Short mmCIF file of C-alpha atoms and ligand atoms in Angstrom, two decimals:
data_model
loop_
_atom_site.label_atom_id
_atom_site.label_comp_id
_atom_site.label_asym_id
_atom_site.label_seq_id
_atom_site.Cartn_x
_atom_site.Cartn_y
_atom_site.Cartn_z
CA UNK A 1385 0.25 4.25 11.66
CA UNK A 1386 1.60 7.59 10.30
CA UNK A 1387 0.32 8.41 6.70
CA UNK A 1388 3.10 9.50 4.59
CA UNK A 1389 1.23 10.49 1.50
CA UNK A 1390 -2.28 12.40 1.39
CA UNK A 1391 -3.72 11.88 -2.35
CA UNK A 1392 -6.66 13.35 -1.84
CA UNK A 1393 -7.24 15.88 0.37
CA UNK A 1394 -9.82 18.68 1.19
CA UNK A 1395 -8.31 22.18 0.14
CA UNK A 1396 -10.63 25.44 0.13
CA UNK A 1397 -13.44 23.38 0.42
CA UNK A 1398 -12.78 21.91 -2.39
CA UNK A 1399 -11.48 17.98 -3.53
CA UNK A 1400 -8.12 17.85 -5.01
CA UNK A 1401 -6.04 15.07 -6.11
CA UNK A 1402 -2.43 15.85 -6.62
CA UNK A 1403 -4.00 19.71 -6.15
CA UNK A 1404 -6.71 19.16 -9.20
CA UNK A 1405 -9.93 20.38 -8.17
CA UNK A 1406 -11.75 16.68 -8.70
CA UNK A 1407 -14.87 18.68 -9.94
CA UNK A 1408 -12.94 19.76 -12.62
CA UNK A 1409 -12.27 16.37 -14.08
CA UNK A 1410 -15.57 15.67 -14.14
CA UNK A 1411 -16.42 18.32 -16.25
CA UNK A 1412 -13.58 17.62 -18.45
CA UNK A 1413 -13.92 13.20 -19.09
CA UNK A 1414 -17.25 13.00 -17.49
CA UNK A 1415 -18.52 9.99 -15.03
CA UNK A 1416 -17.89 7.93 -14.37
CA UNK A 1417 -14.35 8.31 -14.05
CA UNK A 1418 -11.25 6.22 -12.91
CA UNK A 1419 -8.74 9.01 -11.95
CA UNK A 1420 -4.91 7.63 -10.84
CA UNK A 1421 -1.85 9.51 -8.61
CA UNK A 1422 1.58 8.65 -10.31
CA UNK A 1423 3.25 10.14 -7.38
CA UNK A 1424 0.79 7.98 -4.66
CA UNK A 1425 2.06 5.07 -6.89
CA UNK A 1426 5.85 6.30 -6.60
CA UNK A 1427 5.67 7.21 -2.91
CA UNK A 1428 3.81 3.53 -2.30
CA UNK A 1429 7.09 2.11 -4.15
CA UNK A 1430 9.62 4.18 -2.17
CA UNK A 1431 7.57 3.14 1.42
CA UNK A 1432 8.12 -0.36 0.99
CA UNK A 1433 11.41 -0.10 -0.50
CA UNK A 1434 13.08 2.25 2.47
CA UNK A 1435 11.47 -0.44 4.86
CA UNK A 1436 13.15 -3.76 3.42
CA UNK A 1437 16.92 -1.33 2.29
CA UNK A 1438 19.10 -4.43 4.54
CA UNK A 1439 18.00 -6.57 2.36
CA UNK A 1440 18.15 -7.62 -1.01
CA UNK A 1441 14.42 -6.62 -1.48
CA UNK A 1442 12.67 -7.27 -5.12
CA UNK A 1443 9.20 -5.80 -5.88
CA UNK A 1444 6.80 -7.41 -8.44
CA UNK A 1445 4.13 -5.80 -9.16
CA UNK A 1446 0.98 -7.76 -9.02
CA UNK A 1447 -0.46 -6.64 -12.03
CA UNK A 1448 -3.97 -8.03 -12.08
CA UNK A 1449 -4.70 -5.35 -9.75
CA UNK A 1450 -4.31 -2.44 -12.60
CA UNK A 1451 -2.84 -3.52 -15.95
CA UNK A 1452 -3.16 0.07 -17.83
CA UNK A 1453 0.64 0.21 -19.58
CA UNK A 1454 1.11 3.32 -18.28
CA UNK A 1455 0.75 2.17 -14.55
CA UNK A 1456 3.21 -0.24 -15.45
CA UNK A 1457 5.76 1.94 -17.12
CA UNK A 1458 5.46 4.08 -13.74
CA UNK A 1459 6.20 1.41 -11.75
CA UNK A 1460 8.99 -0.07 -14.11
CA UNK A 1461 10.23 3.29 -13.76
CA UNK A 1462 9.88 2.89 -9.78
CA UNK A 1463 12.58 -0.25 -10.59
CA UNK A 1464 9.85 -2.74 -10.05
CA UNK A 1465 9.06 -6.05 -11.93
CA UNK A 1466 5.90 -7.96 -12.65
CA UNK A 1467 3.88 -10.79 -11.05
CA UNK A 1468 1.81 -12.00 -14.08
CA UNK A 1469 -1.66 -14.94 -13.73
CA UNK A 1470 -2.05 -14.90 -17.23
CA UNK A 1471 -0.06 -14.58 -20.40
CA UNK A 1472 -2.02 -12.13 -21.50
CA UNK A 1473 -0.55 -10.09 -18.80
CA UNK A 1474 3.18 -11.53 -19.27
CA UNK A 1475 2.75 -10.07 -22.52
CA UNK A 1476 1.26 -6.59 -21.58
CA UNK A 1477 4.43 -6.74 -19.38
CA UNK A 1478 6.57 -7.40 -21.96
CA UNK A 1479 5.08 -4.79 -24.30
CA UNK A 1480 5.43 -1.96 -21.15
CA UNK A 1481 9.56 -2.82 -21.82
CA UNK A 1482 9.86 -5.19 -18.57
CA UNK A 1483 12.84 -7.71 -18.64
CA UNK A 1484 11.11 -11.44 -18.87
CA UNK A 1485 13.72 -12.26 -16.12
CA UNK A 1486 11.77 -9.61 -13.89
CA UNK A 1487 8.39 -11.18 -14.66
CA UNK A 1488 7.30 -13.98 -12.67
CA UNK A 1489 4.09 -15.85 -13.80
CA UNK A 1490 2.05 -17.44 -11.31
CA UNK A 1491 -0.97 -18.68 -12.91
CA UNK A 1492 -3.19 -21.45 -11.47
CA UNK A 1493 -5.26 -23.84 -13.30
CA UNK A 1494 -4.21 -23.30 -16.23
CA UNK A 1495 -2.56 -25.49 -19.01
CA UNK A 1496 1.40 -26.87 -19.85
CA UNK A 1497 0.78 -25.58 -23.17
CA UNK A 1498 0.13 -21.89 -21.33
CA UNK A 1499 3.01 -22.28 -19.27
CA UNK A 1500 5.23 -23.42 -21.95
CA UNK A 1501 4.06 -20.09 -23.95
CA UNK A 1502 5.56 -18.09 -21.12
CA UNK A 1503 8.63 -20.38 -20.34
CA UNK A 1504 9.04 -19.17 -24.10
CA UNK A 1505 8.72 -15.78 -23.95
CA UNK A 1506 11.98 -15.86 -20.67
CA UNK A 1507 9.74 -15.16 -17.40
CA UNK A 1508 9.98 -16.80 -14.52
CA UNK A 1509 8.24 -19.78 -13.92
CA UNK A 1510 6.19 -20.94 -10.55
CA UNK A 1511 4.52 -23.98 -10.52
CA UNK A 1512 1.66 -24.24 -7.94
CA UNK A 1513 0.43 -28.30 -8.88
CA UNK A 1514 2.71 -31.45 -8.84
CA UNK A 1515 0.81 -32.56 -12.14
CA UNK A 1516 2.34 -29.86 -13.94
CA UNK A 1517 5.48 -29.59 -12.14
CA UNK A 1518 6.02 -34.05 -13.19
CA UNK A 1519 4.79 -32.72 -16.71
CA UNK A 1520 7.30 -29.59 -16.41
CA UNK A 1521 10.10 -31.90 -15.32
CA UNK A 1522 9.35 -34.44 -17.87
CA UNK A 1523 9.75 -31.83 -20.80
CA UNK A 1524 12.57 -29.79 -19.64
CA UNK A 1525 14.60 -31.25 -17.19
CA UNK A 1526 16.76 -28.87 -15.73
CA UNK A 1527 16.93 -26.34 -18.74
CA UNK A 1528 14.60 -23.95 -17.27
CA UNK A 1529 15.04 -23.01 -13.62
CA UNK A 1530 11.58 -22.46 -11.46
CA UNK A 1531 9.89 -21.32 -8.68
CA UNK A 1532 7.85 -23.70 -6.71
CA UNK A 1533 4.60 -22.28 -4.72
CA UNK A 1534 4.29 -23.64 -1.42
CA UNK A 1535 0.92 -23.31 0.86
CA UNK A 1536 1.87 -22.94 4.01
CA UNK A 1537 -1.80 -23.66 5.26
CA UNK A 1538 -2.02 -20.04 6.99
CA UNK A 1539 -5.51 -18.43 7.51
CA UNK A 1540 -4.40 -14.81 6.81
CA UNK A 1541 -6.78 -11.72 5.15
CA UNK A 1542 -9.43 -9.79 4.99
CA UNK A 1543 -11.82 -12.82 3.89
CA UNK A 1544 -12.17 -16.21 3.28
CA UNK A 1545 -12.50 -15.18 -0.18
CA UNK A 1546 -9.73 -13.61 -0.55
CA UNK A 1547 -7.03 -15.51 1.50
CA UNK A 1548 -5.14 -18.43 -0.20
CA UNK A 1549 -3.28 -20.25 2.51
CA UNK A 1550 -5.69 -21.91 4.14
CA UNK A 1551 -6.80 -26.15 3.85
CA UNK A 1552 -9.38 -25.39 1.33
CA UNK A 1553 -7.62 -23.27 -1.14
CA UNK A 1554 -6.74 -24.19 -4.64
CA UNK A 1555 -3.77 -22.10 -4.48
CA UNK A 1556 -0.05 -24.15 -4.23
CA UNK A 1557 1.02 -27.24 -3.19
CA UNK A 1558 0.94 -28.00 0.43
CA UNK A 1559 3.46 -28.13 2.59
CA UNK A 1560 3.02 -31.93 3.42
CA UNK A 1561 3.43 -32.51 -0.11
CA UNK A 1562 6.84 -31.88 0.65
CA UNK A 1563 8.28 -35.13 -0.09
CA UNK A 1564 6.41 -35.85 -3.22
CA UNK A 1565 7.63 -32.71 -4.29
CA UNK A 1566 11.46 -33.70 -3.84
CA UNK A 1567 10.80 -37.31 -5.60
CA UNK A 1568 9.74 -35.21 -8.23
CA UNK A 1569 12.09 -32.38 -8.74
CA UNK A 1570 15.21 -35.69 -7.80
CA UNK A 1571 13.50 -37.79 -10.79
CA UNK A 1572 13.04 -35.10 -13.51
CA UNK A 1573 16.57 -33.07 -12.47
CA UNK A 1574 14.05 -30.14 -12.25
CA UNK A 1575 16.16 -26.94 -11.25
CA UNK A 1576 14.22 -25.30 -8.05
CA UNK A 1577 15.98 -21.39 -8.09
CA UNK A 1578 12.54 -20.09 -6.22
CA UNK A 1579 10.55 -20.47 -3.34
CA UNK A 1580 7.07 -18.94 -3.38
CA UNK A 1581 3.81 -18.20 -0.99
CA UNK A 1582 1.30 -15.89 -1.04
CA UNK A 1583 -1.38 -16.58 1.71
CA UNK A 1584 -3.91 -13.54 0.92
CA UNK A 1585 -5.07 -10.16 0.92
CA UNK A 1586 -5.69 -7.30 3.62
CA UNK A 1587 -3.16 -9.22 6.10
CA UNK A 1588 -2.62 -6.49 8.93
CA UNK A 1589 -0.86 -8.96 11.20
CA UNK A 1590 2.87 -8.67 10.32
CA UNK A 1591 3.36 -12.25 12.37
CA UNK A 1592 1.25 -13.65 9.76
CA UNK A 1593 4.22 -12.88 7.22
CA UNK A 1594 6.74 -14.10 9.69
CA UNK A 1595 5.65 -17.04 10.59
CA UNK A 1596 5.23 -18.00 6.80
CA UNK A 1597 8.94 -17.09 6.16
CA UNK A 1598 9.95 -19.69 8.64
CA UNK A 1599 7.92 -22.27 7.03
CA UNK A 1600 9.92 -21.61 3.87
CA UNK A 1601 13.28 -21.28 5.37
CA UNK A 1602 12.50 -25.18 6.13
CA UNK A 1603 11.22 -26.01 2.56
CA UNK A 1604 14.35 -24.18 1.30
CA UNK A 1605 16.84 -26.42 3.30
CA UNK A 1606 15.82 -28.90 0.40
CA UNK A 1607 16.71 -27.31 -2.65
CA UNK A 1608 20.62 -26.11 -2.69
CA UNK A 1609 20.26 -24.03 -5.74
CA UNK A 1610 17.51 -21.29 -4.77
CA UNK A 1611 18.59 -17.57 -5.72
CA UNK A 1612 15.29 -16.25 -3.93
CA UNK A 1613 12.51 -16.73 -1.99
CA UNK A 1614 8.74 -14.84 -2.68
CA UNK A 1615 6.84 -14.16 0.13
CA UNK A 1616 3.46 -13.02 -2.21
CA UNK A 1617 2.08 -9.83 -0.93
CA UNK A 1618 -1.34 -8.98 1.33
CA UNK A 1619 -0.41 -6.17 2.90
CA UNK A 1620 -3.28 -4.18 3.94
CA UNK A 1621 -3.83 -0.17 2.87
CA UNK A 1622 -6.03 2.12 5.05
CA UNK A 1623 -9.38 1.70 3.34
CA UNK A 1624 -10.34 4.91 5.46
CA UNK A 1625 -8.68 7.90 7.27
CA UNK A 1626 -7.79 6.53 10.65
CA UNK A 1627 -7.82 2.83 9.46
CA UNK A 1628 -5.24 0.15 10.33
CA UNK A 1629 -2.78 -0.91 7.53
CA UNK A 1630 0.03 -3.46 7.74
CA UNK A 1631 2.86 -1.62 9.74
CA UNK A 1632 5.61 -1.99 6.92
CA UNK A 1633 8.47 -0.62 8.62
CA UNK A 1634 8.13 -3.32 11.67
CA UNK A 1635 7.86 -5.82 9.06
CA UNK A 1636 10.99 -4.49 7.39
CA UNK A 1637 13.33 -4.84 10.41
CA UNK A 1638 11.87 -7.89 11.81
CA UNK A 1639 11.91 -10.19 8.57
CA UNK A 1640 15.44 -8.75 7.05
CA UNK A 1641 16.95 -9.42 10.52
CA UNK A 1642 15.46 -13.22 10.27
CA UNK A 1643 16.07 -13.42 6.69
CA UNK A 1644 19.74 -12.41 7.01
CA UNK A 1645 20.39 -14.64 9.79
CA UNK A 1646 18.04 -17.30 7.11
CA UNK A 1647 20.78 -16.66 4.51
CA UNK A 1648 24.04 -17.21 6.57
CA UNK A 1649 22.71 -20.57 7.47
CA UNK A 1650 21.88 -21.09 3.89
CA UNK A 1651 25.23 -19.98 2.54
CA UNK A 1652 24.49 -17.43 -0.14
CA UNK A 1653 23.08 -13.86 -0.44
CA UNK A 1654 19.17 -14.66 -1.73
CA UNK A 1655 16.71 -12.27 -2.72
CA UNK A 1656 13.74 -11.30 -1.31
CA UNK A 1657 10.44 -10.76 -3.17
CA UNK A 1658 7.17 -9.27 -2.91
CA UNK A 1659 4.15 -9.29 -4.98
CA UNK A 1660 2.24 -6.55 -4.05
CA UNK A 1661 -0.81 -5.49 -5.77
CA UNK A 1662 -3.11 -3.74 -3.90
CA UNK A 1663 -0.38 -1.43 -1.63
CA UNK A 1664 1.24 -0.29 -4.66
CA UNK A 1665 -2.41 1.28 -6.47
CA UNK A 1666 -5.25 0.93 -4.16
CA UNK A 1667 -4.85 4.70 -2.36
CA UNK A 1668 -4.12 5.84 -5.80
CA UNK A 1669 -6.91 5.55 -7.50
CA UNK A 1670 -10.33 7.55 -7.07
CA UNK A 1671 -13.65 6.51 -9.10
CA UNK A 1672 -16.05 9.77 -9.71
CA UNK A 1673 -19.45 9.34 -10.32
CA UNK A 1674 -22.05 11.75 -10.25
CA UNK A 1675 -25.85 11.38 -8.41
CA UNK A 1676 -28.56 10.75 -10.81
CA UNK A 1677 -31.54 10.09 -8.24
CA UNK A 1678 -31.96 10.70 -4.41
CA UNK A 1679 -34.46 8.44 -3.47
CA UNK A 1680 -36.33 8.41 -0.15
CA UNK A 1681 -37.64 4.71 0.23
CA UNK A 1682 -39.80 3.99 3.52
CA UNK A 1683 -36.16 2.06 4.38
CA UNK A 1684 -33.66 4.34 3.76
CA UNK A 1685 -32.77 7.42 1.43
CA UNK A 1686 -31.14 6.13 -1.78
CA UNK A 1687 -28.00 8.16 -3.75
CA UNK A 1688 -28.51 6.49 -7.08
CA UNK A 1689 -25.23 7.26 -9.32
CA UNK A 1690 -24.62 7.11 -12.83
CA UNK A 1691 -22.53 3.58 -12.39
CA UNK A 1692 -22.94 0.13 -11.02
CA UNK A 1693 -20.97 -3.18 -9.96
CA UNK A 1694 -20.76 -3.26 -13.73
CA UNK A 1695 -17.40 -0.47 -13.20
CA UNK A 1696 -16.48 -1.13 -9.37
CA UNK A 1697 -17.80 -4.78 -7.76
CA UNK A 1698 -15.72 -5.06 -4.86
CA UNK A 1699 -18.78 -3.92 -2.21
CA UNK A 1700 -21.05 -6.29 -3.75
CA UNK A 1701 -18.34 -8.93 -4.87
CA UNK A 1702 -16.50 -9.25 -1.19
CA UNK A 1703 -18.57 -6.97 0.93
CA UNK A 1704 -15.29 -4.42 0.40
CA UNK A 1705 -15.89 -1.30 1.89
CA UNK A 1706 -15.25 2.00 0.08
CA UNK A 1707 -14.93 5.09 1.51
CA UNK A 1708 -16.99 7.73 -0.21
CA UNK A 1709 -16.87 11.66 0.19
CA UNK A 1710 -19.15 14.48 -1.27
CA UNK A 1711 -16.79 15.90 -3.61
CA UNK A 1712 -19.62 18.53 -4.92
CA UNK A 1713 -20.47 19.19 -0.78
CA UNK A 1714 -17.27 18.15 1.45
CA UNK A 1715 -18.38 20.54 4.05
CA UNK A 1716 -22.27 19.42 4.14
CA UNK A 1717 -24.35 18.40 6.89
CA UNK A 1718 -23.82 14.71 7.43
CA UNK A 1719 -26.70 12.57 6.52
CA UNK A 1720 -27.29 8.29 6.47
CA UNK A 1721 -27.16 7.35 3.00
CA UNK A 1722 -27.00 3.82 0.70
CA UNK A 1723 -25.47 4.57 -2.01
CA UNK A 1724 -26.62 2.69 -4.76
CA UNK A 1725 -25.64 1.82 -8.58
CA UNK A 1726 -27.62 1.58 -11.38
CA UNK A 1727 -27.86 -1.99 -12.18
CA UNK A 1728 -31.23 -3.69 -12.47
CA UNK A 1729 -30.09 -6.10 -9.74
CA UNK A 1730 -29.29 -4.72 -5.69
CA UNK A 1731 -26.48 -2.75 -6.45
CA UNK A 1732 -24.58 -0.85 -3.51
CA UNK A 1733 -21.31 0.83 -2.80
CA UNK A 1734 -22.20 1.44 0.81
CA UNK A 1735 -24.98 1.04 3.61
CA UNK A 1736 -25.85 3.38 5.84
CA UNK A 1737 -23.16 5.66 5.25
CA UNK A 1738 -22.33 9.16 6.71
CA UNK A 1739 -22.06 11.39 3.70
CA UNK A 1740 -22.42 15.34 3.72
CA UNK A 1741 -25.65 16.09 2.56
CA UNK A 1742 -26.28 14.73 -1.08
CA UNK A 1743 -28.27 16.55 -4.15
CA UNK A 1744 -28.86 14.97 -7.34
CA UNK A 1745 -26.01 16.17 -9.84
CA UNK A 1746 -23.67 16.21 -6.92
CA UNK A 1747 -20.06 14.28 -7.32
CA UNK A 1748 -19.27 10.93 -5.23
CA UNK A 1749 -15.50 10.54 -4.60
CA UNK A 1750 -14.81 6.85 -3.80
CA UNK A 1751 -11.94 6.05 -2.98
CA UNK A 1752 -9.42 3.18 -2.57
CA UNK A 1753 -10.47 2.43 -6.52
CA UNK A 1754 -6.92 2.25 -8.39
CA UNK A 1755 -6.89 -2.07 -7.01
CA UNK A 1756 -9.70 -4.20 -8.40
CA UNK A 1757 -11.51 -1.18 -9.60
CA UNK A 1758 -11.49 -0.86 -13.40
CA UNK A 1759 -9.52 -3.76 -14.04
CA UNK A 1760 -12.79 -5.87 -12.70
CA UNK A 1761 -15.10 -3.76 -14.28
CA UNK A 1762 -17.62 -5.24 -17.22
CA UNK A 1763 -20.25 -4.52 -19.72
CA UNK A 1764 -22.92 -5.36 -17.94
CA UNK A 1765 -26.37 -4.25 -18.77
CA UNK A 1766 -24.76 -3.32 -21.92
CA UNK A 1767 -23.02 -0.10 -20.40
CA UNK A 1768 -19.77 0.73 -21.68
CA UNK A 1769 -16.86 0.94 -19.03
CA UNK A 1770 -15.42 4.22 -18.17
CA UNK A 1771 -12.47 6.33 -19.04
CA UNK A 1772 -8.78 6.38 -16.94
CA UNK A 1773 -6.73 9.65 -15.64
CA UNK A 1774 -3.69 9.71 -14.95
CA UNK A 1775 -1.88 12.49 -12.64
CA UNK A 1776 1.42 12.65 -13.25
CA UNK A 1777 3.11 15.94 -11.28
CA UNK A 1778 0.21 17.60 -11.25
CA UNK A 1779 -1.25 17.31 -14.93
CA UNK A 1780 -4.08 14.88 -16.02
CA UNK A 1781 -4.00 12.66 -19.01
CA UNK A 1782 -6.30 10.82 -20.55
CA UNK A 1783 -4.79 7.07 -20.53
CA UNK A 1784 -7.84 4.66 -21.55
CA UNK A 1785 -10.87 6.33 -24.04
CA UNK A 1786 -14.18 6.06 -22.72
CA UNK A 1787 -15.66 2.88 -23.73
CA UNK A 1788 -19.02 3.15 -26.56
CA UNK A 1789 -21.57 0.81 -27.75
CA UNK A 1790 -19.90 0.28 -30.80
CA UNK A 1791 -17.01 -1.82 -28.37
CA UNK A 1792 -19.42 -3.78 -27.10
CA UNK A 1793 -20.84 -4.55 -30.14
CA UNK A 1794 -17.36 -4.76 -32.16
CA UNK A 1795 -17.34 -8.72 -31.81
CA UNK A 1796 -20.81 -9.92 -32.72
CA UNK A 1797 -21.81 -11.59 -35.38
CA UNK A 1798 -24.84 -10.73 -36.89
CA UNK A 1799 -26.49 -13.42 -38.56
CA UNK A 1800 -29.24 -13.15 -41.47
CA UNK A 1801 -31.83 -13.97 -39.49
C1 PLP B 814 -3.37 -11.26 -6.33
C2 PLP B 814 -2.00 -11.68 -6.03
C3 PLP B 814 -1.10 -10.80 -5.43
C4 PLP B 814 -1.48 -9.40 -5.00
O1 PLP B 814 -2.31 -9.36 -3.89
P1 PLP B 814 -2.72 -7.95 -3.24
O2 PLP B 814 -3.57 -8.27 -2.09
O3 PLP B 814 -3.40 -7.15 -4.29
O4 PLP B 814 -1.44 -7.26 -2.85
C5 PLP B 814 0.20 -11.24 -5.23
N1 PLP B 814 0.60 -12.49 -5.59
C6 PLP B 814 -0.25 -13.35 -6.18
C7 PLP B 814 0.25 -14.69 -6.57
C8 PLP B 814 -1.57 -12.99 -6.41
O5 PLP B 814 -2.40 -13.87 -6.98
#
C-alpha cells in the first residue's frame, strides 16, 4: 500500500512534524502534548475523495474521534459534514458553521426527547431501534425524513470490541427485522430518505464493505424515496510503517462500479456516504511525553512517562497498539522496553517494544494519537488533561489550554463540613 503522506518523519536526526523539530514543542507547551497535522487531515480528505470521484461520494466526519472546533472547521473546509452520537456534538457541529442538513446523528440508546432535540435543531436523523422509530413515526409522521440503520450481521474489525455488525451488538436493527420495519414505517407514513450501516473499526478487507452494500441494495428495494445510502466507515490506517491499511482506491472502483449499476436499477442518482473517523485524524495526531523513570525490574526495564491511560487508553482499553519512537534518540541503539504510564494501576502503552535506547528526560513520540486519543482522555488520579497543537502549513498553534487543578475542581461543591 503506497503511503501518500509522511507526517512525521526523521530529518537530520531529528523528529519533525510538518518540518517542526518535535523537541521543540516540547519545550514550548510541555508534556504531555497532543500535537495535530492540518495538512495529514487535508491529504486524508483528498485520498478518499479522489478514490470514490464516479460517484456521488459524501464524507461525514465521525466526530467522536476528535471534536476540537478547529479540526472540524479544517475538515468543513475539506467540504466534509458531520456524523454526530450525541447532541452535544450536533451542537459543537453546529457552532464550527456546519449545515444541520450535513450532520447526521446516529446516537444509540438514547432518548425520543434527545432525538427530538436534534430533529429540532435540522440534522439528519437515523434511527437504530424500532421502539423509537414506532415512537418517531407516531409523533411526526412523514414531516421529517430519516435514515434507518440496518445491521447487516457482518463480523468485520479489528476487535470484538470494536465491531458493530455482528449477532451480539447493540448497534441497529437487524436485517430480519426487515418486515417489522416496513409495518412500521407503512403504519406511521414515516418518510425513509436514508439507508445506514456501519459494521466496525480497523476493517482491512474491502469485501467486507462490499458485501454489506449488497445487503442494503436489497433493504433499499423497499423504500422508493431514499436520496442516499451510508455505508459507516472502518477503514483501517497503518498503525505502523509497513502496516496494512484498507486499500481505498480498490474500494473506490469496485463499490462505485456496483453502486452505479445499484442506482440504474433503482432509478435515481443516490448519494453515497461515509463516516469516517479514525482515517480522517488517526496518522495526524502525535502524543509527546517525556521519560520520568527508567526502571530495571527483574522482568523487564520500565520507561515510566509523565502520562497515563488517564490522556491515551486505547493500549490498555482495546489492547491498541501504538507505535512509539525516541524522539530525543531516533538514531539510538535499539533496546526491549515496556513503556509504562503513571497511573497507580498497570498502566502500559507498549510491551516489549524496540525503542532506541531510552534516558530519563528523553521524548516518546507516539503516534497514531489524533483518533481516540485526547478525546478519551480523563482526570484520573486527579491529573489534569493535556494541551492540543495544531500545524497548520507549517506553524503551531495552541488550540486547547493545558488543563489545571482548578478545572477539575471548578464543579465541586464544598460543603460546611
Ligand atoms: C465510531 C463511528 C464511526 C467512525 O469509526 P472509525 O473506525 O473511527 O472510522 C462511524 N460511524 C459511526 C456510526 C460510528 O459510531
Amino acid at each position: 500500500m503506497q503511503v501518500h503522506f509522511i507526517t512525521m518523519v526523521l530529518n537530520n536526526d531529528t523528529y519533525q512534524i510538518d518540518g517542526i523539530d518535535v523537541l521543540s514543542l516540547t519545550e514550548k507547551y510541555g508534556t504531555p502534548l497532543y500535537v495535530y497535522s492540518a495538512n495529514k487531515i487535508a491529504s486524508q480528505y483528498e485520498r478518499l475523495t479522489d478514490a470514490f470521484t464516479a460517484t456521488n461520494m459524501k464524507v461525514r466526519y465521525a466526530c467522536k474521534a476528535l471534536t476540537n472546533l478547529n479540526i472540524l472547521k479544517i475538515l468543513k473546509n475539506c467540504g466534509s459534514g458531520l456524523d454526530t452520537v450525541s447532541i452535544q456534538e450536533v451542537k459543537i457541529g453546529l457552532k464550527a458553521g456546519f449545515d444541520p442538513q450535513e450532520i447526521i446523528f446516529t446516537p444509540n440508546g438514547i432518548s425520543i426527547a434527545e432525538i427530538n432535540e436534534a430533529a429540532t435543531l435540522g440534522v439528519v436523523i437515523n434511527i437504530d431501534n424500532i421502539s423509537i422509530l414506532e415512537q418517531f413515526g407516531n409523533q411526526h409522521g412523514g414531516n421529517i425524513p430519516i435514515c434507518i440503520r440496518i445491521n447487516p450481521h457482518i463480523l468485520a474489525g479489528g476487535n470484538y470490541q470494536i465491531s458493530t455488525g455482528h449477532i451480539d451488538s447493540k448497534f441497529g436493527i437487524s436485517i430480519h427485522q426487515l418486515r417489522h420495519v416496513e409495518r412500521v414505517v407503512e403504519t406511521t407514513g414515516l418518510n425513509v430518505t436514508g439507508l445506514h450501516m456501519h459494521t466496525g473499526s480497523e476493517i482491512l478487507d474491502i469485501d467486507v464493505f462490499l458485501r454489506g452494500v449488497n445487503i442494503l441494495f436489497g433493504v433499499a428495494e423497499k423504500f422508493p424515496n431514499l436520496e442516499f445510502l451510508d455505508l459507516g466507515s472502518g477503514f483501517k490506517v497503518p498503525i505502523a510503517p509497513d502496516a496494512d491499511s484498507t486499500d481505498l482506491e480498490a474500494l473506490g472502483t469496485q463499490l462505485s462500479e456496483k453502486f452505479k449499476d445499484f442506482c440504474k436499477e433503482y432509478g435515481k442518482e443516490l448519494e453515497l456516504w461515509f463516516e469516517p473517523g479514525k482515517y480522517l485524524v488517526s496518522e495526524a495526531g502525535t502524543f509527546l511525553a517525556k521519560v520520568n523513570v527508567v526502571k530495571h525490574t527483574t522482568a523487564t526495564v520500565f520507561a515510566g512517562i509523565d502520562s497515563g491511560f488517564n490522556h491515551l487508553i486505547r493500549p490498555m482499553f482495546y489492547n491498541a497498539y501504538q507505535h512509539i519512537v525516541n524522539a530525543s534518540n531516533p538514531n539510538g541503539v535499539e533496546r526491549i522496553y515496556t513503556v509504562s504510564g503513571y497511573i497507580c494501576e498497570t498502566d502500559n502503552f507498549a510491551w516489549d517494544r524496540k525503542i532506541s535506547e531510552i534516558k530519563e528526560g528523553d521524548i516518546l513520540a507516539i503516534h497514531n494519537a489524533g483518533a481516540y486519543g485526547f478525546e478519551m482522555s480523563s482526570n484520573y488520579n486527579s491529573r489534569p488533561r493535556p494541551p492540543e497543537v495544531l500545524i497548520i502549513n507549517g506553524e503551531d498553534h495552541l488550540i486547547r489550554k493545558r488543563e489545571e487543578l482548578d478545572d477539575n475542581l471548578r464543579n465541586q461543591i464544598l460543603l460546611d463540613l
